Short mmCIF file of C-alpha atoms in Angstrom, two decimals:
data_model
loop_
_atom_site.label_atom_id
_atom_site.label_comp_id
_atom_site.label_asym_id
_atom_site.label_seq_id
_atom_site.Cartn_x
_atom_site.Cartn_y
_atom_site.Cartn_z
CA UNK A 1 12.11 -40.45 -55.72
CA UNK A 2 15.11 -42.15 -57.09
CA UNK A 3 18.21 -43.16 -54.85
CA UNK A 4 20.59 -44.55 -57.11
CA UNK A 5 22.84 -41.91 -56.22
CA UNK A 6 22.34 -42.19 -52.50
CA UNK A 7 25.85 -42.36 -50.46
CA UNK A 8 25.10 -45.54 -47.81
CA UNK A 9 28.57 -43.74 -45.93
CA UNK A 10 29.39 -40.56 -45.33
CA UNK A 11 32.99 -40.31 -45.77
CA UNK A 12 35.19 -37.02 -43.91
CA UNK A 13 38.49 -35.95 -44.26
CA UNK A 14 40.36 -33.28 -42.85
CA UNK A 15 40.53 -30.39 -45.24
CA UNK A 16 44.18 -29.08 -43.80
CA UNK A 17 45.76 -32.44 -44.78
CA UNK A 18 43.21 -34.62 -46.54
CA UNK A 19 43.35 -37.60 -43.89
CA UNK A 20 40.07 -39.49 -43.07
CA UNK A 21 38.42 -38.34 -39.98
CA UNK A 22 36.20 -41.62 -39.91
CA UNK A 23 32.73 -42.57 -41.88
CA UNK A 24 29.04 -42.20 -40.91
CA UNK A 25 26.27 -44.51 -41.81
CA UNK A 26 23.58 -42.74 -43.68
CA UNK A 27 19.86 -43.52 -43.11
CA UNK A 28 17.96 -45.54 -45.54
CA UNK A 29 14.73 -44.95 -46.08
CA UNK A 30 13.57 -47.11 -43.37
CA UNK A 31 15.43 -45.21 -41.31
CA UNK A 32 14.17 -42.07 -41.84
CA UNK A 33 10.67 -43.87 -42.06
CA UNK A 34 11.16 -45.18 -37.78
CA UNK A 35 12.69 -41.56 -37.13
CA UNK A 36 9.26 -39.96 -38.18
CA UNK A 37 7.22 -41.94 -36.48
CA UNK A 38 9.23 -42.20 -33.20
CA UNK A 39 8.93 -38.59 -33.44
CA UNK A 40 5.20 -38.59 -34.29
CA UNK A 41 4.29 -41.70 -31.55
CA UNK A 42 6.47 -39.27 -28.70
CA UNK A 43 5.10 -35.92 -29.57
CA UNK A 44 1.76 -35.81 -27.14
CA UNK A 45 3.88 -36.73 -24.23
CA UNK A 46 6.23 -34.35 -25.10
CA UNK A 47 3.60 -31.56 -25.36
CA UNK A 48 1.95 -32.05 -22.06
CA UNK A 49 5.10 -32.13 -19.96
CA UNK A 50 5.35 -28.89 -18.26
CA UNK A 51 6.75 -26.68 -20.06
CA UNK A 52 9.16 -25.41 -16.52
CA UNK A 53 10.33 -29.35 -16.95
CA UNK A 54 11.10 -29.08 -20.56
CA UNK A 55 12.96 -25.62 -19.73
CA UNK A 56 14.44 -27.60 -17.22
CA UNK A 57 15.93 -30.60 -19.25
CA UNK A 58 17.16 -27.72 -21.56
CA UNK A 59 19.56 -26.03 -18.88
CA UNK A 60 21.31 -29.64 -18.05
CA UNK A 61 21.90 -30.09 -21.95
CA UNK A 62 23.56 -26.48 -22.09
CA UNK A 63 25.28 -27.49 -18.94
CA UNK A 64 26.79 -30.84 -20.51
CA UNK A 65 27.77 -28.63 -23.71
CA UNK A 66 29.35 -25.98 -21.68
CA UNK A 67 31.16 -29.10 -19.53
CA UNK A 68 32.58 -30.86 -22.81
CA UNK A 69 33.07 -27.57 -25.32
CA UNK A 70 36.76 -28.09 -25.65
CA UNK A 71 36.48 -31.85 -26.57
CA UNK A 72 33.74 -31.15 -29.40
CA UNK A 73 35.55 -27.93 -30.86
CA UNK A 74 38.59 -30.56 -31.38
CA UNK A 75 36.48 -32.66 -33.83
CA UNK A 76 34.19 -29.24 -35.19
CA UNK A 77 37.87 -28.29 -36.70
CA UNK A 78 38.99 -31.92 -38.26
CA UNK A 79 35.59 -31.49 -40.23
CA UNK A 80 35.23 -28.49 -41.12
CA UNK A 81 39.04 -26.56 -40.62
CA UNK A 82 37.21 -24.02 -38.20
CA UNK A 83 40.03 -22.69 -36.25
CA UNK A 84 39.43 -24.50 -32.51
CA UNK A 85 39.30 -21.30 -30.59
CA UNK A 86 36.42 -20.20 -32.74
CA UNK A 87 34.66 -23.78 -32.95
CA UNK A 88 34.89 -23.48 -29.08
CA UNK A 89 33.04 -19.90 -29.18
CA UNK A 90 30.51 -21.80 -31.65
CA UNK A 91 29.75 -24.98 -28.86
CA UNK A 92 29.35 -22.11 -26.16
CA UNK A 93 27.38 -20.06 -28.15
CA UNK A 94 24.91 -22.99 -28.21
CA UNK A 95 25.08 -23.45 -25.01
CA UNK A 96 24.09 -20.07 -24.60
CA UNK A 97 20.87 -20.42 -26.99
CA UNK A 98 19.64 -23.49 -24.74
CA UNK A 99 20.04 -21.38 -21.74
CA UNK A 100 18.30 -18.60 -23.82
CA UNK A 101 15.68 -20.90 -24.60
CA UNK A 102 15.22 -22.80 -21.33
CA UNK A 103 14.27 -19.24 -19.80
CA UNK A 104 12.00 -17.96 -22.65
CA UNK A 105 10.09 -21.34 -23.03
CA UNK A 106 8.01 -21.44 -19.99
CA UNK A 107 6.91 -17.83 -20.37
CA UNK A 108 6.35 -18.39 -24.27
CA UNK A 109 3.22 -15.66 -24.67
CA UNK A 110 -0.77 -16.77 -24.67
CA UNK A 111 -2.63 -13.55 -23.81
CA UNK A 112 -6.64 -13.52 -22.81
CA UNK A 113 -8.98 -11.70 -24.79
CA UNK A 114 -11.30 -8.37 -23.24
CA UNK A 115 -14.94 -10.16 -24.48
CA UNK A 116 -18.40 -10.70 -22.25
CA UNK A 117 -17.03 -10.60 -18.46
CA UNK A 118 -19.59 -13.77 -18.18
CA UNK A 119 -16.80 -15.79 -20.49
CA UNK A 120 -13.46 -16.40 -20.42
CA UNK A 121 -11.38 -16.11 -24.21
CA UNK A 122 -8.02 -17.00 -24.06
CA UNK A 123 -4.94 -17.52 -27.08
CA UNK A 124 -2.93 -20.38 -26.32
CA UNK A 125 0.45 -20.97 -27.98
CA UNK A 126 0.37 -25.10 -28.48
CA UNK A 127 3.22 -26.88 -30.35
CA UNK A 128 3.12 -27.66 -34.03
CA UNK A 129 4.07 -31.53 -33.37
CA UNK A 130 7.53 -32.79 -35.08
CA UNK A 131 9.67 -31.11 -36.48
CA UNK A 132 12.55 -31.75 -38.69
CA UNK A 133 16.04 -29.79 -38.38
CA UNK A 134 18.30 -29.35 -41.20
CA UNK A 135 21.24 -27.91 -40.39
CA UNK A 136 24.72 -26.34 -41.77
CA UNK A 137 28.34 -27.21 -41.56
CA UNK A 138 29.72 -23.79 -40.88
CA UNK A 139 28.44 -22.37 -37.56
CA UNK A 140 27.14 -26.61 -36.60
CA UNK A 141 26.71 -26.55 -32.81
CA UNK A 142 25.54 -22.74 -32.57
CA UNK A 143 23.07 -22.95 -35.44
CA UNK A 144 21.44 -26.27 -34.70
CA UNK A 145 20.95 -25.34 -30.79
CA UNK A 146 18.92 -22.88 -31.89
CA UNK A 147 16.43 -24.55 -33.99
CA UNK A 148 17.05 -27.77 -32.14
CA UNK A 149 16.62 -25.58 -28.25
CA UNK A 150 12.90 -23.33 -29.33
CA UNK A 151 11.66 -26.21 -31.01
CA UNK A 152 11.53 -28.72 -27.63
CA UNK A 153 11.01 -26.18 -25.19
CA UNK A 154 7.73 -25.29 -26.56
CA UNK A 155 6.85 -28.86 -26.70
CA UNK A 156 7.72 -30.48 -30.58
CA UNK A 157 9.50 -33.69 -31.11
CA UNK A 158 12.68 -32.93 -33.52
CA UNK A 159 14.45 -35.16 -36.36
CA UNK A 160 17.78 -33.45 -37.13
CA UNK A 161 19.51 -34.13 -39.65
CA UNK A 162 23.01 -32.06 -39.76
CA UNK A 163 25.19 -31.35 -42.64
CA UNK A 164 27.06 -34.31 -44.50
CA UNK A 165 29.97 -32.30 -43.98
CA UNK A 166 30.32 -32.79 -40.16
CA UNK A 167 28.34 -35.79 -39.22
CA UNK A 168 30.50 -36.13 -36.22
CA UNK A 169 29.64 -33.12 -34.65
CA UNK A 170 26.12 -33.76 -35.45
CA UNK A 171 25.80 -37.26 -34.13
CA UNK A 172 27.94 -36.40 -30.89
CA UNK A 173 25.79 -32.91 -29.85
CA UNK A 174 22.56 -35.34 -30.49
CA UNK A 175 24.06 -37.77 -27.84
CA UNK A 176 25.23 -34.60 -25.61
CA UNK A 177 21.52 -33.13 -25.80
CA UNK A 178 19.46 -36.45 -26.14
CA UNK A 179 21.17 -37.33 -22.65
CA UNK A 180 19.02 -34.35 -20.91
CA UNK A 181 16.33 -35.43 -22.97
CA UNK A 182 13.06 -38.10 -22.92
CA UNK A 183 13.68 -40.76 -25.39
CA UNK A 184 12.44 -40.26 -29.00
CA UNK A 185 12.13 -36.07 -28.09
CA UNK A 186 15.36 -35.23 -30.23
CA UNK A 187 16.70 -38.13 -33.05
CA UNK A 188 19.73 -37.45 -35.28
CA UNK A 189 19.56 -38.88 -38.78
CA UNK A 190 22.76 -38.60 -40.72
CA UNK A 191 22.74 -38.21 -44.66
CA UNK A 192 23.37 -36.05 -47.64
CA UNK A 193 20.64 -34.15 -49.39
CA UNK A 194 18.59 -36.74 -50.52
CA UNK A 195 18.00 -37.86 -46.77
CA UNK A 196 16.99 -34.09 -46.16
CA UNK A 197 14.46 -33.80 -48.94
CA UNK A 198 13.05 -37.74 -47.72
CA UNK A 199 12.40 -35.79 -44.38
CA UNK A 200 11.39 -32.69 -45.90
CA UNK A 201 8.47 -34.85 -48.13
CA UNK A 202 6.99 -36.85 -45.42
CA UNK A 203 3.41 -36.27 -44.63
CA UNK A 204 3.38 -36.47 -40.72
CA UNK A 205 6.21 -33.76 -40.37
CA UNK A 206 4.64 -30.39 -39.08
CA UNK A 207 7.26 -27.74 -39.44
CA UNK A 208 10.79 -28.26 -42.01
CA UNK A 209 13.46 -25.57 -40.54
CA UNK A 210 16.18 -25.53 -42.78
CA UNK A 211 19.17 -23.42 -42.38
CA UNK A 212 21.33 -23.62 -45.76
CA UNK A 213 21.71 -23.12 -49.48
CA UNK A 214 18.73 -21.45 -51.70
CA UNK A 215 18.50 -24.63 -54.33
CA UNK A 216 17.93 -26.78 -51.23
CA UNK A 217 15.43 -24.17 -49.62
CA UNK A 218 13.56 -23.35 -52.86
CA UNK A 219 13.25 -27.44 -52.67
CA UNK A 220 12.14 -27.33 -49.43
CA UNK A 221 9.15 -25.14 -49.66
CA UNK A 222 7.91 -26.84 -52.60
CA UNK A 223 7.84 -30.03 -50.07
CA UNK A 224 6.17 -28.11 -47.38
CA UNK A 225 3.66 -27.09 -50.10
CA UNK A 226 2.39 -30.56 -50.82
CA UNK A 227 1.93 -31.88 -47.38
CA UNK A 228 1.18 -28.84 -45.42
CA UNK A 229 4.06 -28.38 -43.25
CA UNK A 230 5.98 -24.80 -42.08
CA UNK A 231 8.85 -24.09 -43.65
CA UNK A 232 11.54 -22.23 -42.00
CA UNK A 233 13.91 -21.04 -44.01
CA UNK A 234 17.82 -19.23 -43.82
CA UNK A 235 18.98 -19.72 -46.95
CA UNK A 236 21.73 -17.65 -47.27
CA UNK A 237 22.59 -14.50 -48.87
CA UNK A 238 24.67 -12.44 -51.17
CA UNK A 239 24.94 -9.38 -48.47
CA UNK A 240 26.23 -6.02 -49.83
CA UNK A 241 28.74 -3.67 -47.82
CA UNK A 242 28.55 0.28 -48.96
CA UNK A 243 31.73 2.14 -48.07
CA UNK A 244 30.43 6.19 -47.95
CA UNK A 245 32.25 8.73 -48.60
CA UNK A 246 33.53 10.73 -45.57
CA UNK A 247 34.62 7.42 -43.52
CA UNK A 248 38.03 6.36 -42.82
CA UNK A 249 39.54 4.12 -45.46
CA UNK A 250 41.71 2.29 -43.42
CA UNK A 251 39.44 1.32 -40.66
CA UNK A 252 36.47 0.69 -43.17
CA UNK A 253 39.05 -1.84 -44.89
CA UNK A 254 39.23 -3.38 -41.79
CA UNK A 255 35.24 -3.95 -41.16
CA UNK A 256 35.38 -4.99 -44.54
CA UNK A 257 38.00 -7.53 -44.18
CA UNK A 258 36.63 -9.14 -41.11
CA UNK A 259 33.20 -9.17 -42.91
CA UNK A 260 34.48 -10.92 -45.88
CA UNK A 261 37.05 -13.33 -44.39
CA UNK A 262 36.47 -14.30 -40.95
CA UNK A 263 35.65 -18.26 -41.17
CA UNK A 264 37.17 -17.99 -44.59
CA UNK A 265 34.01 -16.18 -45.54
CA UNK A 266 31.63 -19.28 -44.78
CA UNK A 267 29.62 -17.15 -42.82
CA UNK A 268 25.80 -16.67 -43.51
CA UNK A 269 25.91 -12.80 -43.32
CA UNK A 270 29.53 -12.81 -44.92
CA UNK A 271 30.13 -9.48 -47.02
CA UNK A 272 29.94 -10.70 -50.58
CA UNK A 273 29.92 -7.37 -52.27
CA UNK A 274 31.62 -4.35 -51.78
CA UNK A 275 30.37 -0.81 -53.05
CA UNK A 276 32.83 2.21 -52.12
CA UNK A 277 32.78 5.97 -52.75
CA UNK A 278 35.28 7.40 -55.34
CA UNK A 279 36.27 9.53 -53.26
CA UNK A 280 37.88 6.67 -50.64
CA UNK A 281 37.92 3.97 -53.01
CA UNK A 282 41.84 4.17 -53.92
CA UNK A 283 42.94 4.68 -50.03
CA UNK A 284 40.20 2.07 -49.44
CA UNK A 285 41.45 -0.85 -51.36
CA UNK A 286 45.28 -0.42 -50.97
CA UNK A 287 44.25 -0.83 -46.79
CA UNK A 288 41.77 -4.02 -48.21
CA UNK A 289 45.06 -5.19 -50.21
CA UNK A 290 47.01 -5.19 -47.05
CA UNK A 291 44.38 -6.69 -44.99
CA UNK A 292 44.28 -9.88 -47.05
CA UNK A 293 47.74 -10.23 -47.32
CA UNK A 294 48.13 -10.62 -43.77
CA UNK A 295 45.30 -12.78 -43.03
CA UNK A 296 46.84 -16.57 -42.87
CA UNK A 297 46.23 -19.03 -45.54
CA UNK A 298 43.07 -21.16 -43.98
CA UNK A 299 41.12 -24.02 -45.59
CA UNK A 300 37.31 -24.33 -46.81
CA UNK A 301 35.32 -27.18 -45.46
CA UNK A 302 36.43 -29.34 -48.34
CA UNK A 303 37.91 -29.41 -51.78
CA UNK A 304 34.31 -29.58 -53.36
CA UNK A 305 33.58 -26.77 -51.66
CA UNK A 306 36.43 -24.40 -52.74
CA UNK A 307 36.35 -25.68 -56.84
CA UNK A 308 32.49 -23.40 -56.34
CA UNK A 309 34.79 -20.75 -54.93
CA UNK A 310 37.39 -20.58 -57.22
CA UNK A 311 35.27 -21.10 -60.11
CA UNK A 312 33.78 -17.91 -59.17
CA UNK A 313 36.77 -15.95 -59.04
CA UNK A 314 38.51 -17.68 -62.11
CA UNK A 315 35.00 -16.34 -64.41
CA UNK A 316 34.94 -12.92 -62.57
CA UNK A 317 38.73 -12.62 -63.85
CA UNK A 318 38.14 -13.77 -67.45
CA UNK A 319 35.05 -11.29 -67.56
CA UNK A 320 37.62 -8.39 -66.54
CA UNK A 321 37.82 -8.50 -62.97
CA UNK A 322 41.37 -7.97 -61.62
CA UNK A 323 42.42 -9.59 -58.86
CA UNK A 324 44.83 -7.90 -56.56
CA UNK A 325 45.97 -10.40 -54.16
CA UNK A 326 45.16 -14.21 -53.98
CA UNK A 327 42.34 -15.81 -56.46
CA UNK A 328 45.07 -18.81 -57.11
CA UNK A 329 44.37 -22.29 -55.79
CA UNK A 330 47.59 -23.56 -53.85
CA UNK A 331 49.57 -26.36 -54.24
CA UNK A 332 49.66 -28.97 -51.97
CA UNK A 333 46.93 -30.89 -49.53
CA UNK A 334 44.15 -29.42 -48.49
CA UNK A 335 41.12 -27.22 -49.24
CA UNK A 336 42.80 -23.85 -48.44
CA UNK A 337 42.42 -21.19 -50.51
CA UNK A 338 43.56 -17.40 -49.80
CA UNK A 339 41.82 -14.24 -49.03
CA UNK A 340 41.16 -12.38 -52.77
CA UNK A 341 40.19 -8.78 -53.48
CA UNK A 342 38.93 -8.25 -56.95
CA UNK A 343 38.49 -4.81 -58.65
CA UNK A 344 36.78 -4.22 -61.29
CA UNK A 345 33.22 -6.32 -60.67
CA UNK A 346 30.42 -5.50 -62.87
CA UNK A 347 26.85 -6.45 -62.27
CA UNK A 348 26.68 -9.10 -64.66
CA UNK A 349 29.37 -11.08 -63.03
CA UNK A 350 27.98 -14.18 -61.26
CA UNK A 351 30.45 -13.16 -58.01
CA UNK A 352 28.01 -10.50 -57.47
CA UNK A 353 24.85 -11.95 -57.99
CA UNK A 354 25.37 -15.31 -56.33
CA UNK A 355 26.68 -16.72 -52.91
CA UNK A 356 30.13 -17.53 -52.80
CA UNK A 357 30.39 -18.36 -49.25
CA UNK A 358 34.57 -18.14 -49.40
CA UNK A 359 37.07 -15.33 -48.44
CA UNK A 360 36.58 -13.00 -51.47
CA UNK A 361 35.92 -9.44 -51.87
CA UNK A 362 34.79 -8.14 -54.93
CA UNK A 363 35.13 -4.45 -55.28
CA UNK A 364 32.97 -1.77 -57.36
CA UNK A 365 33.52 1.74 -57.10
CA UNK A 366 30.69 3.96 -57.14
CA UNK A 367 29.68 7.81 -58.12
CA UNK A 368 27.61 8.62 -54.86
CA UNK A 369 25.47 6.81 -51.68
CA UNK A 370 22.87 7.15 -53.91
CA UNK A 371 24.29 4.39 -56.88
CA UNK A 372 25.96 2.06 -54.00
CA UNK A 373 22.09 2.14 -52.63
CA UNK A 374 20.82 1.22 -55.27
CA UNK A 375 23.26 -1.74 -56.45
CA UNK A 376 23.16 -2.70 -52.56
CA UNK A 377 19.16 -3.11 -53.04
CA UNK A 378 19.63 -4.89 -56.46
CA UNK A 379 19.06 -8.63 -56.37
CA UNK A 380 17.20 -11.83 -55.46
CA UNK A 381 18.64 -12.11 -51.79
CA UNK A 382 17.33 -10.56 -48.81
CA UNK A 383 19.33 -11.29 -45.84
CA UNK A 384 21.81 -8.65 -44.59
CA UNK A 385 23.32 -5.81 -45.61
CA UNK A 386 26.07 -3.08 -43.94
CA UNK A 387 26.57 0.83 -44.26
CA UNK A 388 29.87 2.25 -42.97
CA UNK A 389 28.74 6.02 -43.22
CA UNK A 390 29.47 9.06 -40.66
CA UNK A 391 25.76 10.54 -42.19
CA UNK A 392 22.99 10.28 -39.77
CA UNK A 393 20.57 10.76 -43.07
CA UNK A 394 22.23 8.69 -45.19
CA UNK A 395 22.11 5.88 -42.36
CA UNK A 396 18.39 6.16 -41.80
CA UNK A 397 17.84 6.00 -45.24
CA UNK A 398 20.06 3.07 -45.76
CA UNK A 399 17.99 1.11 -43.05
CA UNK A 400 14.61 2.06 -44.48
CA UNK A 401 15.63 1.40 -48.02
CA UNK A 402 17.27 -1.82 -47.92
CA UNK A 403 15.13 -5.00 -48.92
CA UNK A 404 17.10 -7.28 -46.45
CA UNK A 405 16.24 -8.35 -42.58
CA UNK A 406 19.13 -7.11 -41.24
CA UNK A 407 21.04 -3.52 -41.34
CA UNK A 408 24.26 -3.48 -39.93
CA UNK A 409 25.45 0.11 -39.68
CA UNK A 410 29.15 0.65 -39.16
CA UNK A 411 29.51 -2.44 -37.85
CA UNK A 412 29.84 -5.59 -40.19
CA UNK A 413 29.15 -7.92 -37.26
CA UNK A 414 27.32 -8.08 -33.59
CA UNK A 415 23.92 -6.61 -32.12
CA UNK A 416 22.20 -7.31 -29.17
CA UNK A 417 21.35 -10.59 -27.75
CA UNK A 418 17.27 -11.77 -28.78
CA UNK A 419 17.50 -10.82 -32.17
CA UNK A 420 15.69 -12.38 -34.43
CA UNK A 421 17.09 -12.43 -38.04
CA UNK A 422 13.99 -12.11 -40.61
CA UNK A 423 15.26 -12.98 -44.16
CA UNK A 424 13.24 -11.96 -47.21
CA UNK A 425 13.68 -13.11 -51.38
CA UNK A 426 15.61 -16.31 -51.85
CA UNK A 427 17.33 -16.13 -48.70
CA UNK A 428 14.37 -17.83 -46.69
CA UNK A 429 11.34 -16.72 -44.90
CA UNK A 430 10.12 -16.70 -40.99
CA UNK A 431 12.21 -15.72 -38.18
CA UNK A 432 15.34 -17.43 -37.05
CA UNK A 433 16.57 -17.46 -33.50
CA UNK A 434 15.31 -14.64 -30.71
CA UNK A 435 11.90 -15.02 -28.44
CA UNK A 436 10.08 -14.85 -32.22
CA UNK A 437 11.30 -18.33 -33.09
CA UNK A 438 9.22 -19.90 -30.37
CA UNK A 439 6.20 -18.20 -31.85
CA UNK A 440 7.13 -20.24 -35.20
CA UNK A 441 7.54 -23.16 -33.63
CA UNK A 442 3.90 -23.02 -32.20
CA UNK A 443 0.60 -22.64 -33.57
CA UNK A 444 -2.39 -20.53 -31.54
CA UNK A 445 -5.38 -21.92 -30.54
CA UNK A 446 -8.19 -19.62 -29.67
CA UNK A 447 -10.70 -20.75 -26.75
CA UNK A 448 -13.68 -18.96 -25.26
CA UNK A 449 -15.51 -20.65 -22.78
CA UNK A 450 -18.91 -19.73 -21.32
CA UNK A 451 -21.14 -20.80 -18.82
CA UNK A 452 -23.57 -23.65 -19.65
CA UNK A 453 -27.75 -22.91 -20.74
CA UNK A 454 -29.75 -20.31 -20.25
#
């Protein structure tokens, strides 16, 4: 593996205003070398403290995230421009997970086994050994407590390596959480991609969970091929909103608007497609027109981050897309870039085949529920998708019909806490988050065990 290209810092600024929020050392690979086998040399300790203890030293970590929330949503929005008051939501939805975790962890399910009533069988849930976290800039603190929270309650050592974009964040929630923590349980290794696929390709690491783009994840499992390991896999989607006839225009521009750009649309399960009924589709847009125009201007993570998102936009327009409000990079510093609605999107345009992860909404009017079905069920991705429809039948068959993990219906965002989000295609595989992320973290080992001789 060559790293000629590998960064040694990792160098933030704040995209409102451009200034430098500081520099990071990134790992060499002797770094990432001690990290694995710190993580490797801890693990059997790890595993056979009680699980009630490890539960345990998860609840003071949430309780030292809760404690200093406000202090690390501060330096979540100087990295990535997250508005504070929804960085702050992020830290304590974290917390949450570790307190989620903490209580699911010592009553992770083994079950015994009906066989001769001379014998005992039992299935034990044991942990997979280290595992490595790689983590995303967008949703940092909420995201990684999750992967970081199942994965040493039921026992694993962790390496986590968190975006390049907000190394900050990453490095101070590893201090916050290694505090509650035996040494050498939970590491935080700081680097771009390269560092992630070093971790991703080395032999003693047991399970890669990888929240992120699908280059990096199709990467990822080709690593976890080689050596053996689990891959865990988010990788994003390209998630399809159908607008049915019937519903109101004006408050379905509304679901649509918060789906598309809340976060600036650097959301995971952000609507990146929109498919509405003739017969609302005029009323619908002028209401999605309006909506964007009074969302305020907010930035992207960074300016190499927003040229993908324009560049989008700027090729969907040249192919005959027409974009109603915004699609025009601002002057000045920065990565902002406003909230666009596009008419006009064909299939073949890459704004409706590919991620764009930014606040756009690209429009196509349909005949009937049954053609936005079947564009919503057309493509690689597989993570989400949301039906605003007052048809009972059209809603069941939405749910059953869509290749994705997750149906939303008439309601772009929320659902119960424990979920556990299931992607399928390109966007990833295994579960994420929920009581069915501690079964991925573990492996089952089958005993029976039966009286000695004759």
């Amino acid at each position: 593996m060559t790293t000629v290209d590998r960064p040694t810092v990792l160098e933030i600024r704040d995209p409102v205003d451009d200034r430098l929020v500081g520099s990071v050392k990134a790992a060499t690979p002797d770094g990432v070398e001690m990290a694995i086998a710190t993580a490797k040399r801890r693990a059997p300790g790890w595993a056979a403290t009680p699980a009630a203890e490890r539960g345990i030293a998860l609840k003071d970590a949430a309780r030292s995230l809760r404690a200093r929330a406000g202090e690390l949503a501060v330096l979540i929005e100087s990295e990535t421009g997250k508005p504070r008051e929804e960085a702050e939501e992020g830290v304590l939805a974290g917390a949450g997970t570790l307190e989620q975790y903490a209580e699911l962890g010592p009553v992770h399910r083994g079950r015994s086994l009906l066989g001769d009533p001379s014998a005992t069988d039992l299935m034990v849930p044991e942990p997979r050994g280290v595992v490595v976290a790689l983590t995303p800039w967008n949703d940092p603190v909420a995201v990684a407590c999750g992967l970081l929270g199942a994965a040493a309650v039921t026992g694993n050592t962790v390496v986590h390596k968190p975006s390049e974009r907000c190394p900050h964040t990453g490095a101070w929630l590893g201090n916050v959480l290694s505090e509650a923590l035996p040494e050498g349980v939970l590491q935080t290794v700081q680097g771009d991609g390269t560092v992630g696929a070093e971790l991703a390709a080395h032999a003693d690491v047991d399970v890669i969970a990888h929240v992120g783009g699908s280059v990096a994840g199709r990467s990822i499992a080709a690593s976890a091929a080689k050596t053996g390991a689990k891959a865990l896999l988010e990788n994003g989607g390209n998630d399809p909103l159908v607008v049915d006839a019937g519903v109101d225009p004006v408050w379905a521009a509304g679901q649509a608007a918060t789906g598309a750009f809340a976060n600036s649309g650097q959301i995971c399960v952000s609507i990146e497609r929109i498919l509405v009924h003739q017969d609302v589709a005029d009323a619908f847009i002028t209401a999605l027109v309006a909506e964007a125009g009074r969302r305020e201007l907010a930035p992207l993570v960074d300016r190499r981050h927003r040229e993908g998102v324009h560049a989008q936009v700027a090729e969907a327009i040249a192919q005959g897309a027409d974009p109603l409000v915004g699609g025009v990079v601002p002057d000045g510093p920065g990565a902002f870039y406003p909230a666009t609605v596009l008419t006009g999107c064909t299939s073949g345009m890459r704004i409706l085949r590919e991620e764009t992860f930014g606040p756009v909404a690209p429009v196509t009017v349909v005949a009937d529920f049954e053609q936005a079905l079947g564009q919503a069920a057309d493509g690689e991705y597989g993570l989400a998708a949301t039906v605003l429809t007052s048809s009972m039948a059209h809603a069941q068959r939405a749910w059953r019909e869509l290749p994705v993990g997750t149906v939303k219906i008439n309601n772009v965002f929320g659902g119960a806490p424990g979920g556990a989000a299931h992607p399928r295609g390109v966007s990833g595989s295994g579960y994420g988050y929920g009581p069915e992320l501690l079964d991925e973290m573990t492996q089952t080992k089958v005993v029976h065990l039966a009286p000695p001789g004759p």
